[in-house]
Coordinates of C-alpha atoms in Angstrom, one line a residue:
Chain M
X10 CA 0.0 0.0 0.0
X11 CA 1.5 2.6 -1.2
X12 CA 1.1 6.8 0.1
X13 CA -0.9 8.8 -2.2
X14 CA 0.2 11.8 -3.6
X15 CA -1.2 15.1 -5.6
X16 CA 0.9 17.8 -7.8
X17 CA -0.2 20.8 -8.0
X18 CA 1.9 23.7 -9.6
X19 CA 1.0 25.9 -12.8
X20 CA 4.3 24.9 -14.4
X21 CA 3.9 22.0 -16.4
X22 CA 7.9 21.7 -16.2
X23 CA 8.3 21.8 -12.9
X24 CA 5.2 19.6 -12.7
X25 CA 6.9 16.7 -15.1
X26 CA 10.2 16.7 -12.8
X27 CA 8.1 16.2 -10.0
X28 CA 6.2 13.7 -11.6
X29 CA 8.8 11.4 -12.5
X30 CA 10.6 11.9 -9.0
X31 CA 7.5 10.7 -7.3
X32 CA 7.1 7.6 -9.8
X33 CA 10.6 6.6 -9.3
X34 CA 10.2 6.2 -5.6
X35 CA 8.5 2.8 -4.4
X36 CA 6.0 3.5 -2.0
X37 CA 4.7 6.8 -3.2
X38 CA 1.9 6.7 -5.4
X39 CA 1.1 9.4 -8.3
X40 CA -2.8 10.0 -8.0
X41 CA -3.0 13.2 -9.6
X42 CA -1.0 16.3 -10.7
X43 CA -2.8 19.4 -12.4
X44 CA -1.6 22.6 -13.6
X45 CA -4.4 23.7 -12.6
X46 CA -4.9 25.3 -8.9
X47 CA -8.8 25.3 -8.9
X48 CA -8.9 21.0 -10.2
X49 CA -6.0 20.8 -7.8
X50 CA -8.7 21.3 -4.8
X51 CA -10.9 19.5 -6.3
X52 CA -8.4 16.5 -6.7
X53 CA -7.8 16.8 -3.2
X54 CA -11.1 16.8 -1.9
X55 CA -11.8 13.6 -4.3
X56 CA -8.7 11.9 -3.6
X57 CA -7.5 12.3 -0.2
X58 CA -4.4 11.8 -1.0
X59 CA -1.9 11.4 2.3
X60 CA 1.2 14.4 0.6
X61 CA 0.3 17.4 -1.6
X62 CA 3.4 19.1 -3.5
X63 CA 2.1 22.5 -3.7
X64 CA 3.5 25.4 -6.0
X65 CA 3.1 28.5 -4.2
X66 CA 3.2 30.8 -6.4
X67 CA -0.1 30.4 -8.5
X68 CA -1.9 32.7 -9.7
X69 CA -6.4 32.6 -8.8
X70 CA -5.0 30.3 -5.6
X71 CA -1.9 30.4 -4.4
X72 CA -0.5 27.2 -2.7
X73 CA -1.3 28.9 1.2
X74 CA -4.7 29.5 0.1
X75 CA -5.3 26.0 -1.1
X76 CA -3.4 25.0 2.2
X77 CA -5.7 26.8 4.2
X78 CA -8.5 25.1 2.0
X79 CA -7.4 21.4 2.9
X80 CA -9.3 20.3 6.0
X81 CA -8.3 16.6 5.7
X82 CA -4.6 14.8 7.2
X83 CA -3.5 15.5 4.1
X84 CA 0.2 16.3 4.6
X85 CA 1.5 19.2 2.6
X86 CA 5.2 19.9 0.8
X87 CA 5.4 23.7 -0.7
X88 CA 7.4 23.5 -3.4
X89 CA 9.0 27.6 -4.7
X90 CA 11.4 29.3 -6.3
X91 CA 10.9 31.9 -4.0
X92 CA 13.2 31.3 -0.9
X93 CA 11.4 34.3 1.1
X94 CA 8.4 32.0 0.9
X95 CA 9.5 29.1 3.1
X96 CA 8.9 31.7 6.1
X97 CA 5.7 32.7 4.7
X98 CA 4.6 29.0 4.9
X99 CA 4.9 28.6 8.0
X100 CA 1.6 30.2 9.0
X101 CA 0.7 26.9 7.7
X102 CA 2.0 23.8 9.1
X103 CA 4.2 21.9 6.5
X104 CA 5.6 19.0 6.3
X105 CA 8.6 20.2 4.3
X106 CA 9.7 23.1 1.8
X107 CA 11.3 22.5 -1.3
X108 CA 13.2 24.9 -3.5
X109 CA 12.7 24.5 -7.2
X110 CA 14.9 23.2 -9.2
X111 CA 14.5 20.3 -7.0
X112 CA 17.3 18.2 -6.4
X113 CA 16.6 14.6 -6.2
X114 CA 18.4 13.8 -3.2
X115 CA 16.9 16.7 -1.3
X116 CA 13.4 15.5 -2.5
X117 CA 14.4 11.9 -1.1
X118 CA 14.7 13.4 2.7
X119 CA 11.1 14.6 2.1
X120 CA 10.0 11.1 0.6
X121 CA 12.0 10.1 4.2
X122 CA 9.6 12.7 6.1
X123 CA 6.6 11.4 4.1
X124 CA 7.3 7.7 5.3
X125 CA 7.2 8.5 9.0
X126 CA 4.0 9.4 8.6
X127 CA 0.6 7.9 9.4
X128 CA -1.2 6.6 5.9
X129 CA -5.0 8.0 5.8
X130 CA -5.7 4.9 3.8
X131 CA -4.5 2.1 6.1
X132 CA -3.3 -1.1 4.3
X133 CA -6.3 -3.9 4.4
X134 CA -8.7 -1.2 3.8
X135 CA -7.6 -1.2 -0.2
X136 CA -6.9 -5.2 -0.7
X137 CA -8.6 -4.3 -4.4
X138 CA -6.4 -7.0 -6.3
X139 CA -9.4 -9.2 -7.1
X140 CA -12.8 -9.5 -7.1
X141 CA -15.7 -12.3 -7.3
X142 CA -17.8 -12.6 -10.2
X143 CA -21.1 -14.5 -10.1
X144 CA -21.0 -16.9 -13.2
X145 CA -24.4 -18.5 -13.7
X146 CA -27.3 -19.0 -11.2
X147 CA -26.4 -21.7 -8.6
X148 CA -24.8 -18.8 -6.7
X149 CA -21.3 -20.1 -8.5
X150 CA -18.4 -17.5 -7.9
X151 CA -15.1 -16.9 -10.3
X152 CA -12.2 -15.1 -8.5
X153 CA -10.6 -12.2 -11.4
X154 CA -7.1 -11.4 -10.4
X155 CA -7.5 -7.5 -11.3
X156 CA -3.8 -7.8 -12.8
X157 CA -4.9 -10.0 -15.3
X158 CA -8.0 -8.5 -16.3
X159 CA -7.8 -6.9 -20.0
X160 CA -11.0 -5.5 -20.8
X161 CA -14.5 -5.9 -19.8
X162 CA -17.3 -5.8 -22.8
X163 CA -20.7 -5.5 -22.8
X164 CA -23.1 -7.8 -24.0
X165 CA -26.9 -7.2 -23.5
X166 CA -27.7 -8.0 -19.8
X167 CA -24.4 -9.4 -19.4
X168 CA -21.0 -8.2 -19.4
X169 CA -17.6 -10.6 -20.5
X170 CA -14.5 -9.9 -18.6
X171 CA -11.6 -10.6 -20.7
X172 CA -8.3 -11.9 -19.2
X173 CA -4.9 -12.7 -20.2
X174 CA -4.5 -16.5 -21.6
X175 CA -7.9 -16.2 -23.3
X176 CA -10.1 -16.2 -20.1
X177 CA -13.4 -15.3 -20.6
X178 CA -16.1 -14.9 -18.1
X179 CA -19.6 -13.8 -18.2
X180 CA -21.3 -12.2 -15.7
X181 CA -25.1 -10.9 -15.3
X182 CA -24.4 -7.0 -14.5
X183 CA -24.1 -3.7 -16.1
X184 CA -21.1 -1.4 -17.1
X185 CA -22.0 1.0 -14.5
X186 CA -21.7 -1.1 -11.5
X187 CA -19.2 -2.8 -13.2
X188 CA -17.4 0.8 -13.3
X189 CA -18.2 1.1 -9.5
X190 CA -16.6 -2.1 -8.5
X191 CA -13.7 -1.6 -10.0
X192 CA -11.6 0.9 -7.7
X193 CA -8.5 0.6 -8.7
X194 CA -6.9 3.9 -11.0
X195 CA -6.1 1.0 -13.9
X196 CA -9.6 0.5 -15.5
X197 CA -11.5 3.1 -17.6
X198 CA -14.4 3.0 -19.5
X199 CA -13.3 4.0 -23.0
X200 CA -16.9 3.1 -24.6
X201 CA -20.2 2.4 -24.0
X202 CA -19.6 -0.9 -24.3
X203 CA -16.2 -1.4 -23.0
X204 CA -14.0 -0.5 -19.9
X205 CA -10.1 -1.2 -20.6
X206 CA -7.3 -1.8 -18.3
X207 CA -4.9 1.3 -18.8
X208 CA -1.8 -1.1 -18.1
X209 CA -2.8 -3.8 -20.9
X210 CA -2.9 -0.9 -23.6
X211 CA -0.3 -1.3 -26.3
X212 CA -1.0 1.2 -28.8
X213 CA -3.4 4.3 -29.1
X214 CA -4.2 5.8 -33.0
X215 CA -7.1 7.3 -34.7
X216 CA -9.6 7.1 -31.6
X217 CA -8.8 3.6 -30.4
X218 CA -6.8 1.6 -28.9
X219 CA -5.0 -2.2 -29.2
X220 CA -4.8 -4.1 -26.5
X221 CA -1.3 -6.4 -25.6
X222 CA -1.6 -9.6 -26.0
X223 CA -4.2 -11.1 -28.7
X224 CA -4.1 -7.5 -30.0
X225 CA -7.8 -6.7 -29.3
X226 CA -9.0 -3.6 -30.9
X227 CA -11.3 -1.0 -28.9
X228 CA -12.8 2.3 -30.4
X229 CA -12.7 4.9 -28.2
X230 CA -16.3 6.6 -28.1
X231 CA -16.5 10.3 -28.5
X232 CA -18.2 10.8 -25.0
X233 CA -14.9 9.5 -23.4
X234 CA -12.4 10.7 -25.2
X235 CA -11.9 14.0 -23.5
X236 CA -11.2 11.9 -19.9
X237 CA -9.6 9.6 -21.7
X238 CA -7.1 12.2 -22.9
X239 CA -7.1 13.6 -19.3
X240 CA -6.1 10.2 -18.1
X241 CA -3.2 9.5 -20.1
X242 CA -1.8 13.3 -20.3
X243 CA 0.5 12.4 -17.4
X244 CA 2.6 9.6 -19.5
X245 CA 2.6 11.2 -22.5
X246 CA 6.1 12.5 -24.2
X247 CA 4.4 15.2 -26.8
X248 CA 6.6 16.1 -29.3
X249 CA 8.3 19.7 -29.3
Chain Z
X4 CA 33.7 51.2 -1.5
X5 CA 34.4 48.3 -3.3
X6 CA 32.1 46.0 -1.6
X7 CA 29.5 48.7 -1.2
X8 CA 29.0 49.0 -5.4
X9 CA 29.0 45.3 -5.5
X10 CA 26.3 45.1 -3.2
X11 CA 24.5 47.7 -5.1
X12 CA 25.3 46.2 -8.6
X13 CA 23.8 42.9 -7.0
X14 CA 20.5 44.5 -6.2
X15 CA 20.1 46.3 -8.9
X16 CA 20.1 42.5 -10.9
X17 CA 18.0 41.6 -8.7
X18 CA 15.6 44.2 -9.2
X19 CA 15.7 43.6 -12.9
X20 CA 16.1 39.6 -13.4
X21 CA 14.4 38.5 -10.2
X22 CA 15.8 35.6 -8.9
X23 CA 12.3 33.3 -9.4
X24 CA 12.0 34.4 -13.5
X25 CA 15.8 32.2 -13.0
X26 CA 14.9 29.2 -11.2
X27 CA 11.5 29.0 -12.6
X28 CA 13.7 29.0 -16.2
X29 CA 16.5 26.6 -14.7
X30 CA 13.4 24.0 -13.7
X31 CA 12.0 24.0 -17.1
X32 CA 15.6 23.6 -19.0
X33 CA 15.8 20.5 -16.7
X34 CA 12.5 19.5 -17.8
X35 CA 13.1 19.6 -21.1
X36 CA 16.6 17.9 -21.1
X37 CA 14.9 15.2 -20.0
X38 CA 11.8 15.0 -21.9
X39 CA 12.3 17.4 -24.9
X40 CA 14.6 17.8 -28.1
X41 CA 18.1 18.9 -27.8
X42 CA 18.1 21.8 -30.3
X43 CA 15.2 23.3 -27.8
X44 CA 16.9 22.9 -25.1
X45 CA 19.9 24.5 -26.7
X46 CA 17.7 27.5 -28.2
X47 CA 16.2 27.9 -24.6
X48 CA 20.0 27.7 -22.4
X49 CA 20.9 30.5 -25.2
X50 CA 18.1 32.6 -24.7
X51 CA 18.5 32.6 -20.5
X52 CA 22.3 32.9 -20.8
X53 CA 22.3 35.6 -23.3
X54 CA 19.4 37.5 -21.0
X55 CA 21.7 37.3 -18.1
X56 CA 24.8 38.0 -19.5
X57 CA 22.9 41.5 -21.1
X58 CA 21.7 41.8 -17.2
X59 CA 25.1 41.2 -16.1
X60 CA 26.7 43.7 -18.2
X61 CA 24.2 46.2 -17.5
X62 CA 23.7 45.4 -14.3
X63 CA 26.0 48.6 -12.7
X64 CA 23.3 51.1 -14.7
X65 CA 27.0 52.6 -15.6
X66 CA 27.0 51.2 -19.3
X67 CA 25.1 54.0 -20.5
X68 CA 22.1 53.9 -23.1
X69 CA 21.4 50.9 -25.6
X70 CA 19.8 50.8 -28.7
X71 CA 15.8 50.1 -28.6
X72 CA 16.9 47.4 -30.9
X73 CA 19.5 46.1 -28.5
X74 CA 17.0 45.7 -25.6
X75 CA 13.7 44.2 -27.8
X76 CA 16.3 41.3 -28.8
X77 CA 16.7 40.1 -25.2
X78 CA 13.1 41.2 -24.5
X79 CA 11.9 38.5 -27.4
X80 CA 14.3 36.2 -25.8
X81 CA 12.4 36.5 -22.3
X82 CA 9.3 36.3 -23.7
X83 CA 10.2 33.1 -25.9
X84 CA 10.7 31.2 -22.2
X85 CA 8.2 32.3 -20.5
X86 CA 6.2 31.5 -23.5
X87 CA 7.8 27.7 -23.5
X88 CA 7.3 27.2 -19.5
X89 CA 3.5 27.8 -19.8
X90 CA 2.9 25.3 -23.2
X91 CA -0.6 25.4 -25.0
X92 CA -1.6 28.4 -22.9
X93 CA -0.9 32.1 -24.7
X94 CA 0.6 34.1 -22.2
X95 CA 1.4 37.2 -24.3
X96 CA 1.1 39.5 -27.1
X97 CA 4.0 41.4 -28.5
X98 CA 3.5 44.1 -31.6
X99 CA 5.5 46.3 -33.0
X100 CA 4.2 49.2 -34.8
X101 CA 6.0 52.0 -37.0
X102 CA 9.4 51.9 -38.9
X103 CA 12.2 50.5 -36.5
X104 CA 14.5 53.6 -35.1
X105 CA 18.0 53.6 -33.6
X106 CA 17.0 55.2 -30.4
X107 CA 18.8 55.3 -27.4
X108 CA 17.3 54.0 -24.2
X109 CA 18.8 52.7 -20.6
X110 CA 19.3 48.9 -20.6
X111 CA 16.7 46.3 -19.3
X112 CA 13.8 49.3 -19.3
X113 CA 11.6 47.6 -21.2
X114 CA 12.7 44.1 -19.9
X115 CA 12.0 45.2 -16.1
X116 CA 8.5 46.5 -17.0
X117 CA 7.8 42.8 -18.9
X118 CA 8.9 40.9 -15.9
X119 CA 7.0 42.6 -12.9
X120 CA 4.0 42.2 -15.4
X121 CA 4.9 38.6 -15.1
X122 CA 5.6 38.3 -11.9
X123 CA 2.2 40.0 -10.6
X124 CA 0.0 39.4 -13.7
X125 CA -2.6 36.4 -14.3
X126 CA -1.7 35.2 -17.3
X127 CA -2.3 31.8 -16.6
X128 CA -5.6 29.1 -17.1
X129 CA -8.0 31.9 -15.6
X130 CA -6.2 35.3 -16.9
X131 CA -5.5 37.1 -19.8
X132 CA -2.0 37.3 -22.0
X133 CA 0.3 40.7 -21.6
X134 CA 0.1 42.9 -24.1
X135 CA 3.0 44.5 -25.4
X136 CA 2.6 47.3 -27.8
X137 CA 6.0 49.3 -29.1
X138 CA 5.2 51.9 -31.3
X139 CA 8.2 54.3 -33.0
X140 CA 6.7 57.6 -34.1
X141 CA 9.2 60.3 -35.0
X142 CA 11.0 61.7 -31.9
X143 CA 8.7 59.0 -29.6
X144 CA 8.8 55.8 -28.5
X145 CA 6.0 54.2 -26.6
X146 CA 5.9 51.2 -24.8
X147 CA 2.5 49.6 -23.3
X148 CA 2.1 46.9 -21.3
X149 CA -1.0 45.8 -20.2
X150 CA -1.8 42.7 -17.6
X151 CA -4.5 41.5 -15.5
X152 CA -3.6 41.2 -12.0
X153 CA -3.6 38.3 -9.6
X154 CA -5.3 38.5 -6.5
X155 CA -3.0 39.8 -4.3
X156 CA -2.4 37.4 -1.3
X157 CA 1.1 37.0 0.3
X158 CA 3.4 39.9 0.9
X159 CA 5.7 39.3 -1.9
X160 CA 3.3 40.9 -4.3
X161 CA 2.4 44.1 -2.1
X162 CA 5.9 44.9 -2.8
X163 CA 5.4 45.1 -6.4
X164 CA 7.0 48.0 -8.2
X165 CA 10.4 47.5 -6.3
X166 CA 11.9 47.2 -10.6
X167 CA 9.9 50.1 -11.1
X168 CA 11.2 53.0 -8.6
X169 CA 14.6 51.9 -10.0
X170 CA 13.5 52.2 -13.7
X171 CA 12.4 55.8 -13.1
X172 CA 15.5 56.9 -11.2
X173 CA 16.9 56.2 -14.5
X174 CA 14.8 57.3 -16.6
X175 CA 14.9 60.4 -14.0
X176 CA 18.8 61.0 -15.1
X177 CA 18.7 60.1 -18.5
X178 CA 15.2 61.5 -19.9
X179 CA 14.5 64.4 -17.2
X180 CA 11.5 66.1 -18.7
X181 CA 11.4 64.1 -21.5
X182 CA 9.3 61.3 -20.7
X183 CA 6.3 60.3 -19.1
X184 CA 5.1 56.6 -17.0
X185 CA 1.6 56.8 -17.2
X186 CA 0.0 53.6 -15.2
X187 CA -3.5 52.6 -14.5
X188 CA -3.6 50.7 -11.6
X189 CA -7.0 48.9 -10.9
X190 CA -8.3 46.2 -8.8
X191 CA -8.3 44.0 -12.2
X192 CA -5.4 45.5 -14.4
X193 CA -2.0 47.4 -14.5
X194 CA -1.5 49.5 -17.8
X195 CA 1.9 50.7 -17.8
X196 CA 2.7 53.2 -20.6
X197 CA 6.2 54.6 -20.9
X198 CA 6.8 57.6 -23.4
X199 CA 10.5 58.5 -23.8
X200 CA 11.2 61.5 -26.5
X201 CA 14.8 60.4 -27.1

């Protein structure tokens, strides 16, 4: 179980550095990053995550306001360019101040800081790495490892989970709750008819997407395209 | 003596480059020698050293005048990264109006009136881009700059205009008489017009 984090700085630069530092740490966990200061509170409020790297100099928000916004444990890191700041800050209790450019071995003795503290998602509460599926109508239940699961189609009043090595299950349900059950940051519906695990993705073009493996094709529907943009943003190397 | 006009000649860079416009432009060169093409990266480490070394230079006021040209070279420059640390958003708008003229103007003018507009505008997701406007008429040069502000909230911005007293100290011993700084300061906007009769 791994402590969640949240980016939030209107640099996009400074916001990739920090992305892949955070990424390149086990433990820490990327759940969101947003140039954006207004979708950062809103991220925060929706993801409660346990660190927040905060920018501090924003414009509409400014990192202190959004820390004087965040009522949960989240802890939070300022991250400035602005030295002077760092005294500012600590009106607000912080768990560490970083200057930017960030060096990655001073970022490591705040990921040190970070693991001292107490997780607000315990481990046991998020054992999501499987679920049961009812099969057919003697009350029969399939276990789906969730790291093999590829894609989930729908079919009528049924829905077929696809998993690696060909497995095929079929299970009375809709996409919705099948969307609910599903927890974990990996699956997305793409379609109306399909939700796709974001790790089992080998190629995107022209509005769809090809799966590893057997090389299953899925179109992306125009409803989902915008998230599905928003989702991926974070991973993708645009060219110049 | 010595140390004194050091000290000086330090906050007088200061005042024009502010130390955030460089480590907000060091953080993005990082960025993009990681995740970006080389000859970008190049274009952008050229840009930022050749805008410090002209603040470098210049940086003692001593130098005397430059040519409008001169300083609209390295004012392009700045604009090109702050244009490349804030990608798919417009942050400004640069014109140039009238037939190009050799006047004579102090170093890093211009370029300190861009930055504070920078530093305390809202250019961002929410804002508005800068405009720039320089216009050459005969005998006049006039230099607008126009940005919506940002809700001012921590004390670093109430001390806006810090690059500004110093620009018109200089302008005071170079232009006396001869030009005017007319701003209109609002709730929403600075408007910062310069008008120098060379």
């Amino acid at each position: 179980m791994n402590y969640k984090c949240v980016l939030i700085d209107d640099e996009q630069a400074s916001l990739n550095i920090m992305s892949s530092m955070v990424q390149s740490v086990p433990g820490l966990e990327l759940a969101g990053a947003t140039i954006d200061p207004l979708k950062g509170v809103q991220m925060i409020r929706d993801l409660k995550p346990d660190v927040v790297f905060l920018d501090i100099d924003m414009p509409m928000l400014s990192g202190l306001d959004i820390a004087r916004l965040i009522q949960s444990d989240t802890r939070i890191v300022f991250c400035t360019a602005y030295p002077q700041f760092a005294l500012d800050g600590h009106e607000v209790e912080a768990l560490d101040f970083l200057l930017k450019p960030v060096p990655f071995n001073r970022f490591m003795r705040t990921v040190e800081r970070i693991f001292k503290q107490k997780r607000i998602h315990p481990a046991g509460d998020d054992v999501n790495d499987y679920i049961y599926v009812r099969t057919d109508h003697n009350s029969k239940y399939e276990k789906v490892e969730l790291d093999e699961l590829e894609y989930i189609e729908a079919k009528g009043n049924y829905v077929a989970l696809h998993s690696t090595s060909n497995r095929k299950i079929m299970t009375h349900t809709s996409m919705e709750s099948m969307e609910k059950q599903l927890l974990s940051d990996n699956f997305m519906r793409v379609h109306r008819s399909f939700i796709v695990a974001l790790s089992k993705i080998k190629l995107i073009e022209y509005g769809r997407i090809i799966l590893k493996g057997a090389g299953r094709e899925i179109a992306i529907g125009e409803n989902y395209r915008e998230e599905f943009k928003e989702r991926i943003k974070l991973k993708l190397i645009s060219p110049k | 003596m010595k140390v004194e006009k050091h000290i000086i000649q330090q906050k007088y860079l200061q005042a024009s480059i502010n130390p955030h416009f460089l480590f907000n432009s060091l953080t993005m060169l990082i960025d993009q020698a990681r995740n970006s093409s080389r000859e970008a990266l190049a274009e952008n480490m050229t840009h930022l050293s050749e805008i410090m070394q002209y603040a470098v230079d210049y940086g003692d006021g001593s130098e005397g005048l430059v040519t409008v040209t001169k300083e609209l070279y390295h004012l392009e420059a700045l604009l090109k990264i702050f244009a490349c640390r804030f990608p798919g958003i417009t942050v400004y708008n640069y014109h140039i109006r009238g037939e190009r003229q050799a006047y004579l103007i102090p170093p890093l003018s211009l370029i300190t009136i861009v930055e504070n507009a920078f530093k305390f505008g809202d250019l961002g997701l929410y804002g508005r881009p800068l405009d720039i406007a320089v216009t050459f008429q005969e005998n006049l040069l006039l230099f607008r700059c126009v940005n919506m502000k940002r809700t001012i909230n921590n004390k670093e911005r109430m001390s806006a205009g810090m690059g500004l007293n110093n620009l018109q100290s200089r302008l005071d011993h170079y232009f006396h008489g001869r030009y005017r700084m007319d701003i209109i300061d609002t709730n929403e906007v600075y408007d910062i017009l310069l008008t120098i009769q060379p």
